Short mmCIF file of N, CA and C in Angstrom, two decimals:
data_model
loop_
_atom_site.label_atom_id
_atom_site.label_comp_id
_atom_site.label_asym_id
_atom_site.label_seq_id
_atom_site.Cartn_x
_atom_site.Cartn_y
_atom_site.Cartn_z
N SER Z 9 0.88 -1.39 -0.04
CA SER Z 9 0.04 0.05 -0.03
C SER Z 9 0.67 1.11 0.18
N GLY Z 10 2.24 1.27 0.20
CA GLY Z 10 3.45 2.14 0.21
C GLY Z 10 3.61 2.19 -1.18
N GLU Z 11 3.27 1.35 -2.12
CA GLU Z 11 4.06 1.32 -3.51
C GLU Z 11 3.61 2.66 -4.73
N PRO Z 12 4.32 2.93 -5.13
CA PRO Z 12 4.22 4.29 -6.04
C PRO Z 12 2.66 3.39 -7.33
N GLY Z 13 1.63 4.43 -7.29
CA GLY Z 13 0.73 4.13 -8.00
C GLY Z 13 -0.12 3.28 -7.29
N SER Z 14 -0.11 2.97 -6.06
CA SER Z 14 -1.17 2.16 -4.82
C SER Z 14 -1.99 3.75 -4.40
N GLY Z 15 -1.80 4.77 -4.52
CA GLY Z 15 -2.80 5.52 -3.71
C GLY Z 15 -2.48 6.06 -2.44
N GLY Z 16 -1.45 5.05 -2.07
CA GLY Z 16 -1.00 5.01 -0.44
C GLY Z 16 -0.35 6.33 -0.01
N GLY Z 17 0.43 6.88 -0.88
CA GLY Z 17 1.12 8.13 -0.64
C GLY Z 17 0.37 9.19 -0.22
N CYS Z 18 -0.92 9.26 -1.09
CA CYS Z 18 -1.96 10.47 -1.38
C CYS Z 18 -2.57 10.34 -0.18
N ASP Z 19 -3.01 9.09 0.14
CA ASP Z 19 -3.77 9.16 1.53
C ASP Z 19 -3.31 9.78 2.45
N ARG Z 20 -1.88 9.32 2.74
CA ARG Z 20 -1.02 9.89 3.74
C ARG Z 20 -1.02 11.69 4.02
N LEU Z 21 -0.75 11.63 2.55
CA LEU Z 21 -1.10 13.25 2.57
C LEU Z 21 -2.24 14.13 2.45
N ARG Z 22 -3.32 13.57 2.32
CA ARG Z 22 -4.55 13.90 2.56
C ARG Z 22 -4.61 13.68 4.34
N GLN Z 23 -4.23 12.65 5.36
CA GLN Z 23 -4.37 12.73 6.17
C GLN Z 23 -3.58 13.57 7.37
N ALA Z 24 -2.47 13.69 6.49
CA ALA Z 24 -1.64 14.89 7.56
C ALA Z 24 -1.86 16.20 7.07
N ALA Z 25 -2.70 16.57 5.79
CA ALA Z 25 -3.34 17.65 5.60
C ALA Z 25 -4.49 17.96 6.51
N THR Z 26 -5.51 17.21 6.84
CA THR Z 26 -6.93 17.13 7.78
C THR Z 26 -6.42 17.25 9.32
N VAL Z 27 -5.19 16.59 9.56
CA VAL Z 27 -4.44 16.95 10.44
C VAL Z 27 -3.82 18.36 11.05
N CYS Z 28 -3.26 18.97 9.87
CA CYS Z 28 -2.46 20.51 9.78
C CYS Z 28 -4.06 21.22 9.89
N ASP Z 29 -5.25 20.68 9.41
CA ASP Z 29 -6.49 21.82 9.35
C ASP Z 29 -6.82 22.12 10.66
N ARG Z 30 -7.03 20.52 10.97
CA ARG Z 30 -7.21 20.63 12.27
C ARG Z 30 -6.55 21.45 13.50
N LEU Z 31 -5.23 21.13 13.35
CA LEU Z 31 -4.52 21.80 14.78
C LEU Z 31 -4.37 23.44 14.61
N ARG Z 32 -5.11 23.71 13.16
CA ARG Z 32 -4.89 25.13 12.87
C ARG Z 32 -6.18 25.78 13.24
N GLN Z 33 -7.32 24.99 13.06
CA GLN Z 33 -8.53 25.60 13.80
C GLN Z 33 -8.35 25.48 15.22
N ALA Z 34 -7.80 24.27 16.32
CA ALA Z 34 -7.79 24.66 17.38
C ALA Z 34 -7.01 25.70 17.76
N ALA Z 35 -5.85 26.01 17.24
CA ALA Z 35 -5.01 27.30 17.40
C ALA Z 35 -5.79 28.57 17.46
N GLY Z 36 -6.28 28.40 16.07
CA GLY Z 36 -7.54 29.85 15.65
C GLY Z 36 -8.45 29.96 16.81
N SER Z 37 -8.88 28.99 17.62
CA SER Z 37 -9.60 29.08 18.44
C SER Z 37 -9.33 29.06 19.68
N ALA Z 38 -8.11 28.78 19.86
CA ALA Z 38 -7.47 29.02 21.06
C ALA Z 38 -7.02 30.60 21.25
N SER Z 39 -6.48 30.92 20.33
CA SER Z 39 -5.98 32.34 20.00
C SER Z 39 -7.16 33.56 20.44
N GLY Z 40 -8.61 33.34 19.57
CA GLY Z 40 -9.58 33.67 19.84
C GLY Z 40 -10.04 33.88 21.08
N GLU Z 41 -9.71 32.86 21.98
CA GLU Z 41 -10.20 32.46 23.23
C GLU Z 41 -9.41 33.47 24.41
N LEU Z 42 -8.51 33.24 23.72
CA LEU Z 42 -7.10 33.81 24.50
C LEU Z 42 -7.56 35.90 24.39
N GLN Z 43 -7.44 36.21 23.19
CA GLN Z 43 -7.88 37.44 22.72
C GLN Z 43 -9.30 38.12 23.38
N ARG Z 44 -10.21 37.28 23.54
CA ARG Z 44 -11.47 37.45 24.05
C ARG Z 44 -11.05 37.62 25.28
N ALA Z 45 -10.39 36.85 26.09
CA ALA Z 45 -10.48 36.99 27.64
C ALA Z 45 -9.52 38.35 27.88
N MET Z 46 -8.47 38.61 27.19
CA MET Z 46 -7.68 39.42 27.36
C MET Z 46 -8.60 40.88 27.11
N GLY Z 47 -9.31 40.94 26.24
CA GLY Z 47 -10.18 42.36 25.92
C GLY Z 47 -10.89 42.46 26.99
N ALA Z 48 -11.31 41.29 27.61
CA ALA Z 48 -12.58 41.60 28.63
C ALA Z 48 -11.97 42.10 29.66
N ALA Z 49 -10.82 41.71 30.01
CA ALA Z 49 -10.11 42.11 31.40
C ALA Z 49 -9.95 44.11 31.15
N LYS Z 50 -9.32 44.26 29.78
CA LYS Z 50 -9.11 45.76 29.49
C LYS Z 50 -10.08 46.74 30.25
N GLY Z 51 -9.90 47.72 30.41
CA GLY Z 51 -11.19 48.68 31.14
C GLY Z 51 -11.83 48.23 32.48
N GLU Z 52 -11.56 47.16 32.95
CA GLU Z 52 -12.07 46.40 33.94
C GLU Z 52 -11.44 47.02 35.41
N HIS Z 53 -10.06 47.74 35.03
CA HIS Z 53 -9.35 48.13 36.95
C HIS Z 53 -8.72 49.38 36.36
N PRO Z 54 -9.66 50.44 36.51
CA PRO Z 54 -8.85 52.17 36.35
C PRO Z 54 -8.49 51.88 37.24
N GLU Z 55 -7.82 51.29 38.25
CA GLU Z 55 -6.91 51.93 39.63
C GLU Z 55 -5.56 51.15 38.45
N CYS Z 56 -5.60 50.56 37.83
CA CYS Z 56 -4.36 50.19 37.07
C CYS Z 56 -3.75 51.10 36.17
N TYR Z 57 -4.72 51.26 35.53
CA TYR Z 57 -4.43 52.54 34.56
C TYR Z 57 -3.94 53.89 35.18
N LEU Z 58 -4.79 54.12 36.64
CA LEU Z 58 -4.24 55.25 37.36
C LEU Z 58 -2.60 55.32 37.91
N LEU Z 59 -2.63 54.14 38.69
CA LEU Z 59 -1.14 53.59 39.15
C LEU Z 59 -0.10 53.82 37.91
N ALA Z 60 0.04 53.19 36.78
CA ALA Z 60 0.72 53.44 35.68
C ALA Z 60 1.20 54.50 35.07
N SER Z 61 0.23 55.33 35.05
CA SER Z 61 0.12 56.36 34.60
C SER Z 61 0.84 57.64 35.70
N ALA Z 62 0.16 57.31 36.77
CA ALA Z 62 1.55 58.12 38.47
C ALA Z 62 2.73 57.63 37.82
N THR Z 63 3.04 56.41 37.83
CA THR Z 63 4.43 55.90 37.51
C THR Z 63 5.25 56.91 36.36
N ALA Z 64 4.28 56.94 35.70
CA ALA Z 64 4.90 57.34 34.23
C ALA Z 64 5.38 58.91 34.45
N ALA Z 65 4.14 59.40 35.28
CA ALA Z 65 4.54 61.23 35.31
C ALA Z 65 5.52 61.05 36.33
N LEU Z 66 5.60 60.29 37.57
CA LEU Z 66 6.92 60.78 38.25
C LEU Z 66 8.34 60.08 37.39
N VAL Z 67 8.05 59.40 36.44
CA VAL Z 67 9.24 59.28 36.15
C VAL Z 67 9.80 60.31 34.63
N ASN Z 68 8.86 60.77 34.46
CA ASN Z 68 8.71 61.61 32.98
C ASN Z 68 8.96 62.76 33.43
N TYR Z 69 8.44 63.64 34.83
CA TYR Z 69 8.70 65.12 35.08
C TYR Z 69 9.55 65.55 35.01
N PRO Z 70 11.09 65.13 35.60
CA PRO Z 70 12.28 65.84 35.46
C PRO Z 70 12.70 65.98 34.15
N LEU Z 71 12.29 65.21 32.84
CA LEU Z 71 12.25 65.56 31.20
C LEU Z 71 11.22 66.55 30.65
N TRP Z 72 10.11 66.55 31.45
CA TRP Z 72 9.43 67.66 31.35
C TRP Z 72 9.69 69.09 31.53
N LYS Z 73 10.29 69.08 33.15
CA LYS Z 73 10.71 70.45 33.67
C LYS Z 73 11.98 70.75 32.83
N ALA Z 74 12.87 70.16 32.33
CA ALA Z 74 14.08 70.08 31.59
C ALA Z 74 14.10 70.77 30.28
N SER Z 75 12.69 70.51 29.82
CA SER Z 75 12.30 70.85 28.50
C SER Z 75 11.83 72.06 28.67
N ALA Z 76 10.77 72.14 29.34
CA ALA Z 76 10.07 73.73 30.11
C ALA Z 76 11.26 74.98 30.09
N ILE Z 77 12.28 74.30 30.90
CA ILE Z 77 13.42 75.42 31.22
C ILE Z 77 13.91 75.65 29.96
N ASN Z 78 15.02 74.73 28.95
CA ASN Z 78 15.00 74.84 27.67
C ASN Z 78 14.23 75.92 26.91
N GLN Z 79 12.64 75.48 26.93
CA GLN Z 79 12.03 76.26 26.03
C GLN Z 79 11.71 77.61 26.44
N SER Z 80 11.55 77.98 27.62
CA SER Z 80 11.09 79.11 28.38
C SER Z 80 12.11 80.48 27.70
N GLY Z 81 14.00 79.91 27.42
CA GLY Z 81 14.35 81.27 27.09
C GLY Z 81 14.87 82.03 28.57
N PHE Z 82 14.57 81.60 29.53
CA PHE Z 82 15.23 82.43 30.56
C PHE Z 82 16.54 82.21 31.12
N VAL Z 83 16.79 80.40 30.91
CA VAL Z 83 18.04 80.22 31.39
C VAL Z 83 18.98 79.60 29.75
N LYS Z 84 20.39 80.41 29.90
CA LYS Z 84 20.89 80.13 28.67
C LYS Z 84 21.79 78.79 28.73
N SER Z 85 22.10 77.68 28.30
CA SER Z 85 22.60 76.63 28.58
C SER Z 85 23.81 76.51 27.79
N GLU Z 86 24.65 75.75 28.22
CA GLU Z 86 25.80 75.82 27.13
C GLU Z 86 25.72 74.73 26.12
N PRO Z 87 26.22 75.04 24.65
CA PRO Z 87 26.18 73.82 23.69
C PRO Z 87 27.04 72.60 24.53
N GLY Z 88 26.09 71.39 23.92
CA GLY Z 88 26.90 70.17 23.51
C GLY Z 88 26.31 69.41 25.34
N LEU Z 89 27.14 68.39 25.78
CA LEU Z 89 26.37 67.41 26.64
C LEU Z 89 26.12 68.22 27.77
N ARG Z 90 27.50 68.73 27.98
CA ARG Z 90 27.60 69.65 29.35
C ARG Z 90 26.29 70.48 29.70
N GLY Z 91 25.96 71.43 28.67
CA GLY Z 91 24.61 71.78 28.71
C GLY Z 91 23.63 71.25 28.94
N ARG Z 92 23.39 70.14 28.44
CA ARG Z 92 22.22 69.40 28.57
C ARG Z 92 21.96 68.84 30.57
N VAL Z 93 23.30 67.84 30.33
CA VAL Z 93 23.45 67.57 32.17
C VAL Z 93 23.22 68.74 32.71
N SER Z 94 23.75 69.84 32.89
CA SER Z 94 23.33 70.66 33.12
C SER Z 94 21.84 71.31 33.78
N THR Z 95 21.55 71.58 32.58
CA THR Z 95 19.49 71.58 32.56
C THR Z 95 19.30 70.50 33.09
N PHE Z 96 19.27 69.58 33.22
CA PHE Z 96 18.57 68.35 33.47
C PHE Z 96 19.04 68.23 35.40
N VAL Z 97 20.19 68.89 35.83
CA VAL Z 97 20.33 68.82 37.06
C VAL Z 97 19.44 69.98 37.55
N ARG Z 98 19.38 71.18 36.73
CA ARG Z 98 18.69 72.03 37.44
C ARG Z 98 17.06 71.36 37.25
N ALA Z 99 16.52 70.76 36.55
CA ALA Z 99 15.34 70.45 36.59
C ALA Z 99 14.96 69.74 37.81
N VAL Z 100 15.88 69.00 38.29
CA VAL Z 100 15.70 67.68 39.48
C VAL Z 100 15.72 68.31 40.98
N SER Z 101 16.59 69.64 40.69
CA SER Z 101 16.93 70.65 42.04
C SER Z 101 15.46 71.28 42.35
N PRO Z 102 15.87 71.43 43.72
CA PRO Z 102 14.61 72.30 44.13
C PRO Z 102 14.63 74.18 43.49
N PRO Z 103 13.57 75.09 43.26
CA PRO Z 103 12.38 74.81 44.16
C PRO Z 103 11.36 73.87 43.60
N TYR Z 104 10.39 73.14 43.97
CA TYR Z 104 9.78 72.17 43.53
C TYR Z 104 8.26 73.06 43.40
N ARG Z 105 8.51 74.42 43.24
CA ARG Z 105 7.04 75.03 43.11
C ARG Z 105 6.09 73.94 41.45
N GLY Z 106 4.99 73.69 41.79
CA GLY Z 106 4.25 73.20 40.98
C GLY Z 106 4.36 71.91 40.36
N VAL Z 107 5.22 71.01 41.35
CA VAL Z 107 5.18 69.77 41.02
C VAL Z 107 3.85 68.77 41.41
N PRO Z 108 3.44 69.20 42.17
CA PRO Z 108 1.58 68.33 42.65
C PRO Z 108 1.04 68.52 41.43
N ALA Z 109 0.53 70.05 40.89
CA ALA Z 109 -0.10 70.42 40.03
C ALA Z 109 0.46 69.69 38.68
N VAL Z 110 1.64 69.62 38.15
CA VAL Z 110 2.19 68.95 37.17
C VAL Z 110 1.91 67.47 36.60
N ILE Z 111 2.42 66.76 38.01
CA ILE Z 111 2.15 65.13 38.29
C ILE Z 111 0.97 64.88 38.51
N GLY Z 112 0.28 65.81 38.96
CA GLY Z 112 -1.18 65.45 39.01
C GLY Z 112 -1.67 65.43 37.14
N GLY Z 113 -1.27 66.52 37.19
CA GLY Z 113 -2.13 66.90 35.67
C GLY Z 113 -1.85 65.73 34.95
N MET Z 114 -0.15 65.44 34.84
CA MET Z 114 -0.01 64.01 34.04
C MET Z 114 -0.55 63.14 34.20
N THR Z 115 -0.72 62.73 35.45
CA THR Z 115 -1.35 61.02 36.13
C THR Z 115 -2.72 61.25 35.07
N TRP Z 116 -3.51 62.20 35.72
CA TRP Z 116 -5.03 61.70 35.39
C TRP Z 116 -5.08 62.11 33.69
N ALA Z 117 -4.43 62.93 33.15
CA ALA Z 117 -4.51 62.63 31.64
C ALA Z 117 -4.16 61.66 31.18
N ARG Z 118 -2.94 60.88 31.24
CA ARG Z 118 -2.58 59.81 30.79
C ARG Z 118 -4.18 58.88 31.28
N ALA Z 119 -3.89 58.49 32.53
CA ALA Z 119 -5.22 57.93 33.10
C ALA Z 119 -6.42 57.72 32.36
N MET Z 120 -6.89 59.02 32.01
CA MET Z 120 -8.32 59.18 31.19
C MET Z 120 -8.13 59.08 29.83
N ILE Z 121 -7.15 59.53 28.90
CA ILE Z 121 -6.93 59.21 27.74
C ILE Z 121 -6.27 57.46 27.67
N PHE Z 122 -5.96 56.62 28.22
CA PHE Z 122 -5.66 55.69 28.20
C PHE Z 122 -7.10 53.97 28.75
N TYR Z 123 -7.87 54.82 29.81
CA TYR Z 123 -8.54 54.05 30.13
C TYR Z 123 -10.08 54.53 29.44
N GLY Z 124 -10.28 55.75 29.05
CA GLY Z 124 -11.35 56.05 28.62
C GLY Z 124 -11.36 55.75 27.29
N SER Z 125 -9.78 55.44 26.23
CA SER Z 125 -9.72 54.82 25.46
C SER Z 125 -10.40 53.32 25.41
N ASP Z 126 -9.94 52.61 26.17
CA ASP Z 126 -10.43 51.10 26.04
C ASP Z 126 -11.61 51.12 26.04
N ARG Z 127 -12.55 51.65 27.45
CA ARG Z 127 -13.19 52.14 27.69
C ARG Z 127 -14.70 52.21 26.15
N GLY Z 128 -14.12 53.10 25.66
CA GLY Z 128 -14.90 53.80 24.56
C GLY Z 128 -14.99 52.81 23.46
N ARG Z 129 -13.74 52.30 23.08
CA ARG Z 129 -13.73 51.10 22.18
C ARG Z 129 -14.80 50.19 22.49
N GLN Z 130 -14.68 49.60 23.73
CA GLN Z 130 -15.76 48.80 23.90
C GLN Z 130 -17.48 49.12 23.81
N VAL Z 131 -17.79 50.00 24.17
CA VAL Z 131 -18.63 50.90 24.02
C VAL Z 131 -19.31 51.09 22.72
N LEU Z 132 -18.32 51.29 21.74
CA LEU Z 132 -18.83 51.49 20.55
C LEU Z 132 -18.87 50.42 19.59
N ARG Z 133 -18.06 49.10 20.14
CA ARG Z 133 -17.91 48.23 19.12
C ARG Z 133 -19.12 47.44 19.55
N GLU Z 134 -19.44 47.74 21.30
CA GLU Z 134 -21.42 46.89 21.55
C GLU Z 134 -21.92 47.25 20.86
N ARG Z 135 -22.13 48.60 20.37
CA ARG Z 135 -22.94 49.51 19.51
C ARG Z 135 -23.02 49.51 18.30
N GLU Z 136 -21.96 48.40 17.91
CA GLU Z 136 -21.79 48.17 16.40
C GLU Z 136 -21.22 49.53 15.38
N ALA Z 137 -20.01 49.81 15.86
CA ALA Z 137 -19.76 51.19 15.36
C ALA Z 137 -18.92 50.51 14.22
N PRO Z 138 -18.56 50.99 13.48
CA PRO Z 138 -17.63 51.01 12.06
C PRO Z 138 -15.94 51.00 13.04
N GLY Z 139 -15.33 49.73 12.94
CA GLY Z 139 -14.01 49.56 13.26
C GLY Z 139 -12.80 50.88 13.58
N VAL Z 140 -13.04 51.56 12.29
CA VAL Z 140 -11.97 52.79 12.41
C VAL Z 140 -12.64 53.68 13.53
N VAL Z 141 -13.74 53.70 13.57
CA VAL Z 141 -14.65 55.07 14.42
C VAL Z 141 -14.16 54.30 15.97
N ALA Z 142 -14.91 52.99 16.40
CA ALA Z 142 -14.46 52.74 17.38
C ALA Z 142 -12.89 52.78 18.14
N VAL Z 143 -11.86 52.55 17.24
CA VAL Z 143 -10.57 52.76 17.27
C VAL Z 143 -9.81 54.10 17.47
N ALA Z 144 -10.62 55.20 16.28
CA ALA Z 144 -10.16 56.53 16.36
C ALA Z 144 -10.70 57.57 17.35
N LEU Z 145 -12.02 57.37 17.57
CA LEU Z 145 -12.80 58.42 17.90
C LEU Z 145 -12.36 58.40 19.55
N PRO Z 146 -12.68 57.52 20.67
CA PRO Z 146 -12.14 57.67 22.19
C PRO Z 146 -10.70 58.69 22.27
N PRO Z 147 -9.92 57.90 21.38
CA PRO Z 147 -9.00 58.79 22.27
C PRO Z 147 -8.33 60.60 21.60
N LEU Z 148 -8.99 60.38 20.31
CA LEU Z 148 -9.45 61.87 19.76
C LEU Z 148 -9.89 62.85 20.81
N VAL Z 149 -11.09 62.38 20.80
CA VAL Z 149 -12.28 62.96 21.95
C VAL Z 149 -11.15 63.40 23.43
N LEU Z 150 -11.06 62.24 24.08
CA LEU Z 150 -10.43 62.59 25.47
C LEU Z 150 -9.20 63.21 25.27
N SER Z 151 -8.12 62.84 23.72
CA SER Z 151 -7.05 63.86 24.37
C SER Z 151 -7.58 65.24 24.32
N SER Z 152 -8.02 65.31 23.14
CA SER Z 152 -8.36 66.91 23.21
C SER Z 152 -9.37 67.41 24.68
N VAL Z 153 -10.24 66.72 25.55
CA VAL Z 153 -10.60 67.46 26.06
C VAL Z 153 -9.90 67.30 27.61
N VAL Z 154 -8.89 66.57 27.60
CA VAL Z 154 -7.54 66.55 28.67
C VAL Z 154 -6.62 67.84 28.13
N GLN Z 155 -6.57 67.87 26.81
CA GLN Z 155 -5.33 69.19 26.10
C GLN Z 155 -6.32 70.83 27.15
N VAL Z 156 -7.81 70.56 26.89
CA VAL Z 156 -8.46 71.58 27.06
C VAL Z 156 -8.46 71.97 28.67
N VAL Z 157 -8.66 70.83 29.44
CA VAL Z 157 -8.69 71.10 30.72
C VAL Z 157 -7.20 70.98 31.38
N ASN Z 158 -5.99 70.26 30.98
CA ASN Z 158 -4.67 70.73 31.48
C ASN Z 158 -4.13 71.54 31.30
N MET Z 159 -4.33 72.48 30.24
CA MET Z 159 -3.36 73.67 29.83
C MET Z 159 -2.95 74.61 31.16
N PRO Z 160 -4.41 75.26 31.49
CA PRO Z 160 -4.28 76.03 32.23
C PRO Z 160 -3.46 75.80 33.64
N ILE Z 161 -3.80 74.77 34.26
CA ILE Z 161 -2.87 74.16 34.99
C ILE Z 161 -1.68 74.20 34.79
N VAL Z 162 -1.12 73.40 33.74
CA VAL Z 162 0.28 73.26 33.33
C VAL Z 162 0.73 75.00 33.38
N ARG Z 163 0.33 75.84 32.68
CA ARG Z 163 0.57 76.82 32.67
C ARG Z 163 0.88 77.90 33.75
N ALA Z 164 0.12 77.46 35.28
CA ALA Z 164 -0.02 77.71 35.94
C ALA Z 164 1.66 77.59 36.60
N SER Z 165 2.03 76.49 36.53
CA SER Z 165 3.04 75.46 37.24
C SER Z 165 3.99 75.84 36.74
N ILE Z 166 4.32 76.92 35.91
CA ILE Z 166 5.66 76.84 35.08
C ILE Z 166 5.92 77.94 36.11
#
C-alpha cells in the first residue's frame, strides 16, 4: 500500500493535511479565546491605569521640567552634552513649586486617555460602530478634552 501507484502516499498526504487543518482550527480557536479574555480584562481596573499613569508621570517629570526650562529662554545653557546635563540637574533640583499640579495633571491625563480609550472602544463596539470609528474616536475626543482642561493647570505651574 506504500507502493507507487497504489494511492497510499496520497492518502497519507490527505491525512496529514487533515491533521494540519484541525491543528490550525484549534490554534485559531485558542487564540480567539485568549484575545477575548484579554479584551474583557481591559477597562475593568481603572486603578491600574491610574497607578501606571502616576508612575509614568513621576519618571517623566524631570524630563518635562528640563524641556520647559530650555523652551522658556530664561536660562541660557551651554552647548553640547555639558549644557544638557546642567539643564537636567537644574530640573531635578529645588524649588519644587508646581510639582503636585504637574504630576497630578500628567497622571489624570494619561489615565483618562488610556482608560477612556479602552472603555470607549468597548462601548462603541457593543453598539456596532465601524472599527475605525471605535478605535479612533475615543482617543481623539479624550485627548482634546484633556488638553483643554490641563492647559491652564500646566501654564500656572511653570
